[in-house]
PDB file of C-alpha atoms in Angstrom:
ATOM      1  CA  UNK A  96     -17.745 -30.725  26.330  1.00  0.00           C
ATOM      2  CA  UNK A  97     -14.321 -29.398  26.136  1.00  0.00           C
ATOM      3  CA  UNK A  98     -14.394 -25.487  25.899  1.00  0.00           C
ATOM      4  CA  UNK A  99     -13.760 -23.863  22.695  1.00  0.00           C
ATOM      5  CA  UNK A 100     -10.234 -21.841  22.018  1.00  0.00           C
ATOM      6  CA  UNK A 101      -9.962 -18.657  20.417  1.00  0.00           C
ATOM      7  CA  UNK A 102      -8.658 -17.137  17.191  1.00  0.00           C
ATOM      8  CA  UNK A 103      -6.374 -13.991  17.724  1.00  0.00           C
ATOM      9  CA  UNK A 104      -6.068 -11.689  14.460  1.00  0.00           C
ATOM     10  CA  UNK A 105      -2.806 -10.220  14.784  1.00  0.00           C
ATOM     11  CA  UNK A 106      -1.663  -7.373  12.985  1.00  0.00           C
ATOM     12  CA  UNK A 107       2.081  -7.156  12.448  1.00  0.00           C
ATOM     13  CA  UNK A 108       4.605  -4.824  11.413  1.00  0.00           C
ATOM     14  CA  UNK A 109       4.072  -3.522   7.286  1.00  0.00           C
ATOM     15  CA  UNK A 110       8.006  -2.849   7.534  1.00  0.00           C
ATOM     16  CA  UNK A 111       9.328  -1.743  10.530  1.00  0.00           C
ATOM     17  CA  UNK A 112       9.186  -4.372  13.499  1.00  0.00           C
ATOM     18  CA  UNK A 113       9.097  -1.374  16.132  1.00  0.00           C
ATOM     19  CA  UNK A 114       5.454  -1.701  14.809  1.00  0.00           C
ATOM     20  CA  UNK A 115       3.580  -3.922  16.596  1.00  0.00           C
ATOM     21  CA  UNK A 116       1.892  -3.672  20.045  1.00  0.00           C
ATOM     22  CA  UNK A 117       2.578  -4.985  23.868  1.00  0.00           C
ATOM     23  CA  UNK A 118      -0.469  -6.906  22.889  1.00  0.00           C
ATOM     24  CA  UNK A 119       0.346  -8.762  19.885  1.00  0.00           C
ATOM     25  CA  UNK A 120       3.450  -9.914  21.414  1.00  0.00           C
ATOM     26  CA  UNK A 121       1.736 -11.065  24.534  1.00  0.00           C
ATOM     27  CA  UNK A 122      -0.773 -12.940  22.439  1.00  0.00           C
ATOM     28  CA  UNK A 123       1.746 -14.369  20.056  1.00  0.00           C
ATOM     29  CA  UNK A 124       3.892 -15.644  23.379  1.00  0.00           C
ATOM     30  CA  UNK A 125       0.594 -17.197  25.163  1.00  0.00           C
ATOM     31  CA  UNK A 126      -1.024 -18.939  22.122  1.00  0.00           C
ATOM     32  CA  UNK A 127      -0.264 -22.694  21.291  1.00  0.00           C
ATOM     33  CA  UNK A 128       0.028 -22.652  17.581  1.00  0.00           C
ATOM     34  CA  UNK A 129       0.158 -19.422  15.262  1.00  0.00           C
ATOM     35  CA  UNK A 130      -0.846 -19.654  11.632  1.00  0.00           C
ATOM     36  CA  UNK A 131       0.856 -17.705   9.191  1.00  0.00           C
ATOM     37  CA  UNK A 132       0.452 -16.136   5.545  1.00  0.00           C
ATOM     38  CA  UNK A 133       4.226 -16.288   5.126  1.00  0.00           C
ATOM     39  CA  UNK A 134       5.723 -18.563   7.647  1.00  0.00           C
ATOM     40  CA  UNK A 135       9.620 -17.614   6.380  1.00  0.00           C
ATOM     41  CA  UNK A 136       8.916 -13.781   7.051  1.00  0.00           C
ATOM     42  CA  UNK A 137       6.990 -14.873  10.864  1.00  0.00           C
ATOM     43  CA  UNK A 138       9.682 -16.332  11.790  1.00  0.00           C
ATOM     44  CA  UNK A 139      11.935 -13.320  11.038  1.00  0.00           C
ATOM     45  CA  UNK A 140       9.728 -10.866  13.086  1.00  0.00           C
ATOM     46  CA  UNK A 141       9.664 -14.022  16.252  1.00  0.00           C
ATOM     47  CA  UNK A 142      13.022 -14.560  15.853  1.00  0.00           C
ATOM     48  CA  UNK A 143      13.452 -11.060  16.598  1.00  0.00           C
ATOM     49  CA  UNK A 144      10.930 -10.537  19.604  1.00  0.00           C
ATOM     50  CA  UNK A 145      12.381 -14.022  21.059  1.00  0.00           C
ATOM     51  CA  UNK A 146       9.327 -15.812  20.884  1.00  0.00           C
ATOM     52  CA  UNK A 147       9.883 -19.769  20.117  1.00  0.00           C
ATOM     53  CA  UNK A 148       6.363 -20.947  19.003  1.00  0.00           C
ATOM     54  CA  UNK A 149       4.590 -23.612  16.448  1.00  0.00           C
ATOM     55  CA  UNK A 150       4.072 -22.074  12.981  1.00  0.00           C
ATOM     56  CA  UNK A 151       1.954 -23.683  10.343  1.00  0.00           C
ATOM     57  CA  UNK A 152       1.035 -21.823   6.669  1.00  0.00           C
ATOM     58  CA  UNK A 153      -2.003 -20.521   6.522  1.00  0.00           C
ATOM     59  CA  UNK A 154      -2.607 -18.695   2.940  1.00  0.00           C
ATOM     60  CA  UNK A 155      -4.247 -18.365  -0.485  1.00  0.00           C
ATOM     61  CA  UNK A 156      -2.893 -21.588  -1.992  1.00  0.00           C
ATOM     62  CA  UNK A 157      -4.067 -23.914   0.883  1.00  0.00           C
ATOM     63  CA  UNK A 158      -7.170 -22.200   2.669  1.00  0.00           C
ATOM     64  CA  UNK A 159      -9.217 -24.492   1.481  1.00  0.00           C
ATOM     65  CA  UNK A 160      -7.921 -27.256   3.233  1.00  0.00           C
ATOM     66  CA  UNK A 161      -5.814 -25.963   6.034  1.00  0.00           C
ATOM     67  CA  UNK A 162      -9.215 -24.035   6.992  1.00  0.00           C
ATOM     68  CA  UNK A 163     -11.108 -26.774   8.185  1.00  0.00           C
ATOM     69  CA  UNK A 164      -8.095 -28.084  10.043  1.00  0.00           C
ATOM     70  CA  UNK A 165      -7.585 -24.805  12.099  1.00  0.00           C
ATOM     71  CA  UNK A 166     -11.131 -25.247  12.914  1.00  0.00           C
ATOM     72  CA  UNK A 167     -10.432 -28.818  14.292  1.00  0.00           C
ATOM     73  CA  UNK A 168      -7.500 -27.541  16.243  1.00  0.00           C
ATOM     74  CA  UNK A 169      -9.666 -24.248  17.769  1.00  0.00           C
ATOM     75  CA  UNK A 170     -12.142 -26.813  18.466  1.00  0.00           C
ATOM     76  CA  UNK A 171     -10.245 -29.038  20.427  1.00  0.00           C
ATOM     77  CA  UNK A 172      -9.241 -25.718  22.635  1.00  0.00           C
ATOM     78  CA  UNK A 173      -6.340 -24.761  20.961  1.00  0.00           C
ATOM     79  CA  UNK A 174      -5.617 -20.617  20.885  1.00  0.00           C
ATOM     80  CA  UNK A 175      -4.533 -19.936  17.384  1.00  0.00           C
ATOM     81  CA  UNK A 176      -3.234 -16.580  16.324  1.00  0.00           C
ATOM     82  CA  UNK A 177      -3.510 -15.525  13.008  1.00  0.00           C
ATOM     83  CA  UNK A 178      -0.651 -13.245  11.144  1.00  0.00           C
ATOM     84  CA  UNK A 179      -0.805 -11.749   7.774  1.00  0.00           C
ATOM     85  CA  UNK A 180       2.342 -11.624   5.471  1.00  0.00           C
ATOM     86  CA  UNK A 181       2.461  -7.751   7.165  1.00  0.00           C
ATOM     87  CA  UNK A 182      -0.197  -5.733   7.990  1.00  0.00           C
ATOM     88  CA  UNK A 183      -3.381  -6.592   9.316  1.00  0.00           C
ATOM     89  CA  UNK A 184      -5.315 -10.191   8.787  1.00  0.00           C
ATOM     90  CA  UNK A 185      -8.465 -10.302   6.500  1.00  0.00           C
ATOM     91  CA  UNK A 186      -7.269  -7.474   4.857  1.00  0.00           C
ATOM     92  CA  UNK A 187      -6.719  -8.577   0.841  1.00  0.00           C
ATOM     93  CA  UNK A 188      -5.535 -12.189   2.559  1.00  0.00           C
ATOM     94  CA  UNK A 189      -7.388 -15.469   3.142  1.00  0.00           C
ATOM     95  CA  UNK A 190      -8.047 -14.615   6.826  1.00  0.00           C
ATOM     96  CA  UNK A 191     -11.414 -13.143   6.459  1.00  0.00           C
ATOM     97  CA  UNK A 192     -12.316 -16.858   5.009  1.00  0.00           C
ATOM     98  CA  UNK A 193     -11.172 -18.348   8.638  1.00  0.00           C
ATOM     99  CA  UNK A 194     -12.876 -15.416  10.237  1.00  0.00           C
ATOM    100  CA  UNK A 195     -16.179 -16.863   8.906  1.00  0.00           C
ATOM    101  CA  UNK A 196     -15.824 -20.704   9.410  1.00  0.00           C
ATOM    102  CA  UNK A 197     -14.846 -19.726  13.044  1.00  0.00           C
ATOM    103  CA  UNK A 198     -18.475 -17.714  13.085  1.00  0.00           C
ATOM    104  CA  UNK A 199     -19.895 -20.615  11.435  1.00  0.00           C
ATOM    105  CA  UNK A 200     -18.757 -22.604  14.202  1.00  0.00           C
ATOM    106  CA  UNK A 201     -19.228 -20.470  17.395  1.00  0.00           C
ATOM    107  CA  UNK A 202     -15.506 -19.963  18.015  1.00  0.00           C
ATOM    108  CA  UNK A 203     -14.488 -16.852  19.504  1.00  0.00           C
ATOM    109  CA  UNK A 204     -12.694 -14.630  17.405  1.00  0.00           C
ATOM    110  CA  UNK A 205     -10.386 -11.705  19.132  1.00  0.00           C
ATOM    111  CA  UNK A 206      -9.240  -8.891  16.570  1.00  0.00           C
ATOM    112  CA  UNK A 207      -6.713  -6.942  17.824  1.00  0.00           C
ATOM    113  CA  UNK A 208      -5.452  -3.380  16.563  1.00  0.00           C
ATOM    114  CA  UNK A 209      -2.203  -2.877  14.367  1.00  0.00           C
ATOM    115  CA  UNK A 210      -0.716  -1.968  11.549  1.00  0.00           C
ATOM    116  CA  UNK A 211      -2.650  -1.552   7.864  1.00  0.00           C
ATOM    117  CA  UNK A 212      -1.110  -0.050   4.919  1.00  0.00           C
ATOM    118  CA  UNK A 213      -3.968   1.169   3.440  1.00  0.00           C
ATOM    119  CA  UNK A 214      -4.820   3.606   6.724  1.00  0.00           C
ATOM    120  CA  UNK A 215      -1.230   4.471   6.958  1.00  0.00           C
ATOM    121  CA  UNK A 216      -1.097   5.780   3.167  1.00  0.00           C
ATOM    122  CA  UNK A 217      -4.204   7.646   3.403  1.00  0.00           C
ATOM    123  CA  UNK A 218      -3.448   9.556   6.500  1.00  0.00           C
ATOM    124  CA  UNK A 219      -0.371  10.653   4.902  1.00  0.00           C
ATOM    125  CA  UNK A 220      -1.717  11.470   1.522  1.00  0.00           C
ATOM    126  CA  UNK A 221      -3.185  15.291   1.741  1.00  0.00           C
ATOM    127  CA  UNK A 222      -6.457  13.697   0.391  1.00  0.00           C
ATOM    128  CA  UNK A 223      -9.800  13.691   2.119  1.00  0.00           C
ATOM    129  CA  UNK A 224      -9.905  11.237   4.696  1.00  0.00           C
ATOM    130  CA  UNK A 225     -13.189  11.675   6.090  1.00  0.00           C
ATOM    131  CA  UNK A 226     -14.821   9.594   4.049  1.00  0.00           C
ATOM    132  CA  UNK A 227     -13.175   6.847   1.572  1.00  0.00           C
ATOM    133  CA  UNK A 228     -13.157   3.690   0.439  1.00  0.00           C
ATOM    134  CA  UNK A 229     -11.137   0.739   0.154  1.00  0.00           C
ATOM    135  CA  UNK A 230     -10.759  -1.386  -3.212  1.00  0.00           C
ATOM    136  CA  UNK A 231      -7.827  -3.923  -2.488  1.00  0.00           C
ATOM    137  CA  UNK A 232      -6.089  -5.422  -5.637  1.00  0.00           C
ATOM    138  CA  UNK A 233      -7.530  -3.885  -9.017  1.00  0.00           C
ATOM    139  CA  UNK A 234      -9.269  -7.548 -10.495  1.00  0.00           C
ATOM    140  CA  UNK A 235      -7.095  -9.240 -13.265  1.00  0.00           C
ATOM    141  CA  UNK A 236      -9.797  -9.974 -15.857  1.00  0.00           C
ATOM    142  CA  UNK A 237      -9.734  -7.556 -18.043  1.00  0.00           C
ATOM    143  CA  UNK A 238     -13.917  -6.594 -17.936  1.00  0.00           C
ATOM    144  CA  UNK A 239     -13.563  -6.472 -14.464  1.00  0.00           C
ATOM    145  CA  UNK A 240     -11.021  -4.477 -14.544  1.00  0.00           C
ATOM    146  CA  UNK A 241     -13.090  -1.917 -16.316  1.00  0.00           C
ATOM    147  CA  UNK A 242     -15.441  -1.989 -14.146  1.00  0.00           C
ATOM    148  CA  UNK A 243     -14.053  -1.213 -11.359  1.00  0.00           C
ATOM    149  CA  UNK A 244     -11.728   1.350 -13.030  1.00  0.00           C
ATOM    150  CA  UNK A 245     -15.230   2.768 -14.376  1.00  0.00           C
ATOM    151  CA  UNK A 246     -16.592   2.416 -10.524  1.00  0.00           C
ATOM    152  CA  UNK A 247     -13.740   4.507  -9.698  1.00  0.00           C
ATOM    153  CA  UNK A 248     -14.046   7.103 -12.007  1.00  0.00           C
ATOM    154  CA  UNK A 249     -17.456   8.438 -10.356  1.00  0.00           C
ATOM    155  CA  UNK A 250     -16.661   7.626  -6.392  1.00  0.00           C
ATOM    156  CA  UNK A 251     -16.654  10.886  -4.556  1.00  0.00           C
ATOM    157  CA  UNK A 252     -14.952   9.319  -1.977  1.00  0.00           C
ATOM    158  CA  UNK A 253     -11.144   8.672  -1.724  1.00  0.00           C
ATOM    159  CA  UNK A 254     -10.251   5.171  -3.312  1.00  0.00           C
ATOM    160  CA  UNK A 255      -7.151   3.563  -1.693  1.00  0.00           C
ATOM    161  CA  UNK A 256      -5.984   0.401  -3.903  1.00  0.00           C
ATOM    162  CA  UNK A 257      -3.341  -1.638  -3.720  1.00  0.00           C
ATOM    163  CA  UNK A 258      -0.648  -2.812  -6.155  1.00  0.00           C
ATOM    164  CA  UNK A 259       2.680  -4.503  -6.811  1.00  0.00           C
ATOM    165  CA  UNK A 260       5.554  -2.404  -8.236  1.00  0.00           C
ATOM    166  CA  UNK A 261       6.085  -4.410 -11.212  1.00  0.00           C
ATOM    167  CA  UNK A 262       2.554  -3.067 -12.289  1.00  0.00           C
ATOM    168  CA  UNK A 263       2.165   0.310 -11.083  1.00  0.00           C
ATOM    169  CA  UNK A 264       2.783   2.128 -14.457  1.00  0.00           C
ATOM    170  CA  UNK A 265       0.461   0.032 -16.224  1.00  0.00           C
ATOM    171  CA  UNK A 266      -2.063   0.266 -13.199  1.00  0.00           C
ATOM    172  CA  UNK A 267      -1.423   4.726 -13.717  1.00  0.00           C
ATOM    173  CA  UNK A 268      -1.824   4.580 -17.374  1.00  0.00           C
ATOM    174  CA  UNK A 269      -5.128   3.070 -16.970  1.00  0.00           C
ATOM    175  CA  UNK A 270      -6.213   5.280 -14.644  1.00  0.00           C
ATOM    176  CA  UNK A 271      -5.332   8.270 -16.334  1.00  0.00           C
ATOM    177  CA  UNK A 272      -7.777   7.321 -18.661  1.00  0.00           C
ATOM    178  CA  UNK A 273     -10.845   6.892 -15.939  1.00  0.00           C
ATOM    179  CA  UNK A 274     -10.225   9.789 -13.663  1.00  0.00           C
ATOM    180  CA  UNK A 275      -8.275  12.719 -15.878  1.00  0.00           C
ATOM    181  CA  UNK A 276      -6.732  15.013 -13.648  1.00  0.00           C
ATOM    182  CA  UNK A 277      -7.746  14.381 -10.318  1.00  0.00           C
ATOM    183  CA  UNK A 278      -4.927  14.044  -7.455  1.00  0.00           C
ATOM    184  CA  UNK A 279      -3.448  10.744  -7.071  1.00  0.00           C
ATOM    185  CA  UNK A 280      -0.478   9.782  -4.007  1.00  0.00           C
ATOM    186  CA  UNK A 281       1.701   6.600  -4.653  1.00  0.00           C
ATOM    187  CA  UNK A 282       3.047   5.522  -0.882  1.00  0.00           C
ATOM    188  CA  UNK A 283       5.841   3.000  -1.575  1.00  0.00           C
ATOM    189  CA  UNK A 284       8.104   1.372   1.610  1.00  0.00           C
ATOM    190  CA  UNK A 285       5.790   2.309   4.001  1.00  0.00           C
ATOM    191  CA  UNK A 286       6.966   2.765   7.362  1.00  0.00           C
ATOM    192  CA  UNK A 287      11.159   1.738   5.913  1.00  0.00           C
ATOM    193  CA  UNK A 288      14.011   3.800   5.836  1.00  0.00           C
ATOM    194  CA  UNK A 289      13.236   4.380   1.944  1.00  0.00           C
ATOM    195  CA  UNK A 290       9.521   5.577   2.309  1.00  0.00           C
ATOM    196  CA  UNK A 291       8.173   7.814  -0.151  1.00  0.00           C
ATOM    197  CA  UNK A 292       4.921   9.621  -1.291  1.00  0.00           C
ATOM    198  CA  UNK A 293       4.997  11.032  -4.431  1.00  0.00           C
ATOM    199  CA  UNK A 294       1.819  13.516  -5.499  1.00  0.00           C
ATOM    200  CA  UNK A 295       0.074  14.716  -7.823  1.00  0.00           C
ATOM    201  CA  UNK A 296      -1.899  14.189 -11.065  1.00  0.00           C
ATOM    202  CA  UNK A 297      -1.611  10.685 -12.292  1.00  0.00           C
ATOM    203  CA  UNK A 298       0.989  12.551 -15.551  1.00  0.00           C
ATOM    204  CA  UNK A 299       2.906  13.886 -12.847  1.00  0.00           C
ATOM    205  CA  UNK A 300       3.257  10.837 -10.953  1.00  0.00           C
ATOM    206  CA  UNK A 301       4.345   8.799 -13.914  1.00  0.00           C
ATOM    207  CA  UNK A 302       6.959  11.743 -14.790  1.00  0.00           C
ATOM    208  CA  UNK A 303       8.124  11.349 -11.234  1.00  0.00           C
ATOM    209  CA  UNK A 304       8.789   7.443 -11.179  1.00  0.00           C
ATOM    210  CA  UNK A 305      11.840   6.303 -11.511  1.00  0.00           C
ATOM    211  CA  UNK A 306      12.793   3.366 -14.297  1.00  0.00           C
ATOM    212  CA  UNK A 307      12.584   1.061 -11.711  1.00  0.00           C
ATOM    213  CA  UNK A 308       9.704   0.896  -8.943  1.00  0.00           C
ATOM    214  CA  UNK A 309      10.226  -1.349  -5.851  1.00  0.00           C
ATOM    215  CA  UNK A 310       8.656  -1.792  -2.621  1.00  0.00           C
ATOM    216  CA  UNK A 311       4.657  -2.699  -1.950  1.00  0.00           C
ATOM    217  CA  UNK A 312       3.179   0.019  -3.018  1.00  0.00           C
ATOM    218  CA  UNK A 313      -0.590   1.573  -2.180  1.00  0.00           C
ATOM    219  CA  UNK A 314      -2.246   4.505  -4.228  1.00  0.00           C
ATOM    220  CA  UNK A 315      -4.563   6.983  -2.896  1.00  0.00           C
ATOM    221  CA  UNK A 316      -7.289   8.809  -5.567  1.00  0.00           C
ATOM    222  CA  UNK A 317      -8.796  11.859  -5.033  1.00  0.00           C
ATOM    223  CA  UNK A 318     -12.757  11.299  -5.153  1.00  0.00           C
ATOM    224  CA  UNK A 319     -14.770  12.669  -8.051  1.00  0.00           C
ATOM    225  CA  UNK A 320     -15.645  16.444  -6.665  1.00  0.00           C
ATOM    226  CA  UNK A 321     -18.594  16.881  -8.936  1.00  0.00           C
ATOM    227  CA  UNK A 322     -20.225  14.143 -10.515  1.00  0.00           C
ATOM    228  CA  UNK A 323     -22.192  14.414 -13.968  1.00  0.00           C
ATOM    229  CA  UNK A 324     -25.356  13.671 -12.315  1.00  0.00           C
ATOM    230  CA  UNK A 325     -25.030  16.730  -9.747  1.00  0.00           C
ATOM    231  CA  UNK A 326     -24.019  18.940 -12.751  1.00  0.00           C
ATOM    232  CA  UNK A 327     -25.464  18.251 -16.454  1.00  0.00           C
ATOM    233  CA  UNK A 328     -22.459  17.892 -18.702  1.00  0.00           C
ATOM    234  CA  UNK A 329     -24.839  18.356 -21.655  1.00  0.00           C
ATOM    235  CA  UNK A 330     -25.336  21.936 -20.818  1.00  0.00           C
ATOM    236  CA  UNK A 331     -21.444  22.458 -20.104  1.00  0.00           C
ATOM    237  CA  UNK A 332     -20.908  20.977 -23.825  1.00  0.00           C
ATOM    238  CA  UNK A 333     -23.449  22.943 -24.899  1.00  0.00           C
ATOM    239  CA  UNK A 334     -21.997  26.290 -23.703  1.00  0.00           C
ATOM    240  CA  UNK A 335     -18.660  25.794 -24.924  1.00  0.00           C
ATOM    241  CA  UNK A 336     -19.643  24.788 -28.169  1.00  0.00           C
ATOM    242  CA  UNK A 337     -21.796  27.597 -28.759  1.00  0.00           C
ATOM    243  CA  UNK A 338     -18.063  29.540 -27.686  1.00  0.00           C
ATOM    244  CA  UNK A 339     -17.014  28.438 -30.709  1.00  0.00           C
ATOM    245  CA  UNK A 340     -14.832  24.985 -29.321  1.00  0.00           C
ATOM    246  CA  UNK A 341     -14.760  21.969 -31.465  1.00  0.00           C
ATOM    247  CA  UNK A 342     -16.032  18.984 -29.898  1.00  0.00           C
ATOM    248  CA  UNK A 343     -12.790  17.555 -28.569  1.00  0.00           C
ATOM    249  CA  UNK A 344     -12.233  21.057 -27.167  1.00  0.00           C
ATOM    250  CA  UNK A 345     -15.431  21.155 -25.278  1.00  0.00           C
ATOM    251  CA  UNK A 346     -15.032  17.554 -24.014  1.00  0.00           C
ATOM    252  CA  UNK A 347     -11.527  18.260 -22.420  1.00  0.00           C
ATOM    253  CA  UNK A 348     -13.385  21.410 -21.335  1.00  0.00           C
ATOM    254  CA  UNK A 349     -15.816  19.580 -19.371  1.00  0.00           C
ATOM    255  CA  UNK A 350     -13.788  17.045 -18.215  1.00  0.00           C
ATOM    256  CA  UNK A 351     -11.603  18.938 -16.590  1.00  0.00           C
ATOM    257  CA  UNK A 352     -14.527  21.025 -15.044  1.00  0.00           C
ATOM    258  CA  UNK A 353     -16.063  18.317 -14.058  1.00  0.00           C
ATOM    259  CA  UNK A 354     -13.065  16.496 -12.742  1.00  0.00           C
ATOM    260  CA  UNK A 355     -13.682  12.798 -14.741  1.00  0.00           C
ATOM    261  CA  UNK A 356     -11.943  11.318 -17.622  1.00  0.00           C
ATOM    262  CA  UNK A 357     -12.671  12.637 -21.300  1.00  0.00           C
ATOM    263  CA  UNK A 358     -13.848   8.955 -22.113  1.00  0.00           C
ATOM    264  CA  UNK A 359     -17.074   9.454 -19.645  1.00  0.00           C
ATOM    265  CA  UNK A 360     -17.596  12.901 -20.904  1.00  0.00           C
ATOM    266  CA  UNK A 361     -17.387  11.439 -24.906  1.00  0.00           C
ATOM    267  CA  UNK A 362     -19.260   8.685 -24.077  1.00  0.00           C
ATOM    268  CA  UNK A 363     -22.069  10.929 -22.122  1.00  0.00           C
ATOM    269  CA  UNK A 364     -21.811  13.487 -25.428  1.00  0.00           C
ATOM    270  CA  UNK A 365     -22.543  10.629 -27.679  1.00  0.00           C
ATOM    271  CA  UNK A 366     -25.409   9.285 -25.452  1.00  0.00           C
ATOM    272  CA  UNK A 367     -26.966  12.715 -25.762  1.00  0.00           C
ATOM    273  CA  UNK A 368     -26.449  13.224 -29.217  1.00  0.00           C
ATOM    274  CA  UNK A 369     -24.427  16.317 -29.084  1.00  0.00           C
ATOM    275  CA  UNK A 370     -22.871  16.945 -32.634  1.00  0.00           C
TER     276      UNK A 370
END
């Protein structure tokens, strides 16, 4: 039986194409077909390393049946590499779908280290990095959305998302609701001559925006520092009130204590009956 090739995930550069290792380019030289997210912006990056090779599209739109016929190809002993659109492969793209059918199907799989926006943003941000936790695209669907955004408000751990410019305020705003005042970065042009990080509270990073926002853009979030079930907010609304503060006083109170939106705090007031 004729052996088996191999599938080579390939990061490449997020934005500038001094990023990307001796190894990738070896790999992207030696391989006989490389399958691409983008095959316009692949060629680019090739074109500019000198490497003539076969591209075919690889992405969200026809995964389901290009898939099987990478599998075919690997199969027949073909090397494939794999490219992303920038950035690393399986990351928020389609390739973690080929990773599995090649598992499925006993083909070697090679991952190779690179470039990923996510890592670059948070090592850069000021925020905890010890411990954090990647979230990708916030969902579309509106009671998804919310529960993420409500999954967010109570990680303790730094939450790196991603988003598209075009949506960034909107994405802020909606935030600002979940998490109050914690710390927030926006990284936009990662790793291009315009790159920027702009900190602070998610107010202050909406004052700080300009009109118009371009560039892929990743935000960091601080992680909730004390929870409400390490610290009873019933007995923090209970003390201020008894201070004298009306209940939307003593709500802002605690949520700022706290560090969480005034919408969990409310709804945790109600829950308790607290008048």
């Amino acid at each position: 039986m004729e052996e088996y090739g191999t599938l080579y995930l390939c990061p490449t550069p997020i934005g500038n194409l001094e990023d990307i290792t001796l190894r990738v380019l070896r790999v992207l030289n030696e391989v006989d077909l490389i399958a691409a997210e983008d095959t316009r912006q692949t060629l680019k990056l090739l074109n500019h390393y000198e490497i003539k090779k076969s591209l075919v599209s690889y992405h969200e739109h026809n995964k389901v049946t290009m898939g099987p016929k990478l599998i075919e190809k690997l199969k027949s002993g073909k090397s494939i590499a794999l490219v992303t659109d920038a950035g690393t492969p399986s990351i928020s793209d389609p390739g973690e779908e080929l990773v599995r059918l090649c598992i499925q199907e006993g083909i070697k799989i090679v991952p190779l280290p690179g470039p990923t926006a996510a890592i670059t943003a948070l090592i850069a941000s000021g925020l905890d990095a010890s411990s954090f936790v990647f979230e990708g695209f916030l969902p579309k669907k509106s009671k998804e959305r919310r529960e993420k955004l409500e999954r967010i408000s109570r990680e303790e751990r730094t939450t790196i998302l991603y988003e598209s410019p075009h949506r960034l305020k909107e994405t802020l705003k909606e935030l600002k609701e979940y998490i109050g005042e914690r710390k927030v970065v926006v990284a936009r042009e990662l790793t291009k001559i315009h790159e920027e990080f702009i900190r602070g509270t998610v107010e202050e990073v909406l004052e700080k925006l300009g009109e118009e926002v371009k560039g892929e853009i990743v935000i960091v979030i601080e992680g909730a520092k004390i929870s409400p079930l390490q610290k009873d907010p019933k007995e923090l609304l209970d003390k201020y009130l008894k201070l004298g503060m009306d209940k939307k006083e003593a709500v802002k109170k605690v949520a700022e204590e706290l560090k969480v939106s005034k919408r969990e705090v409310y709804k945790l007031a109600i829950d308790e009956d607290i008048n």
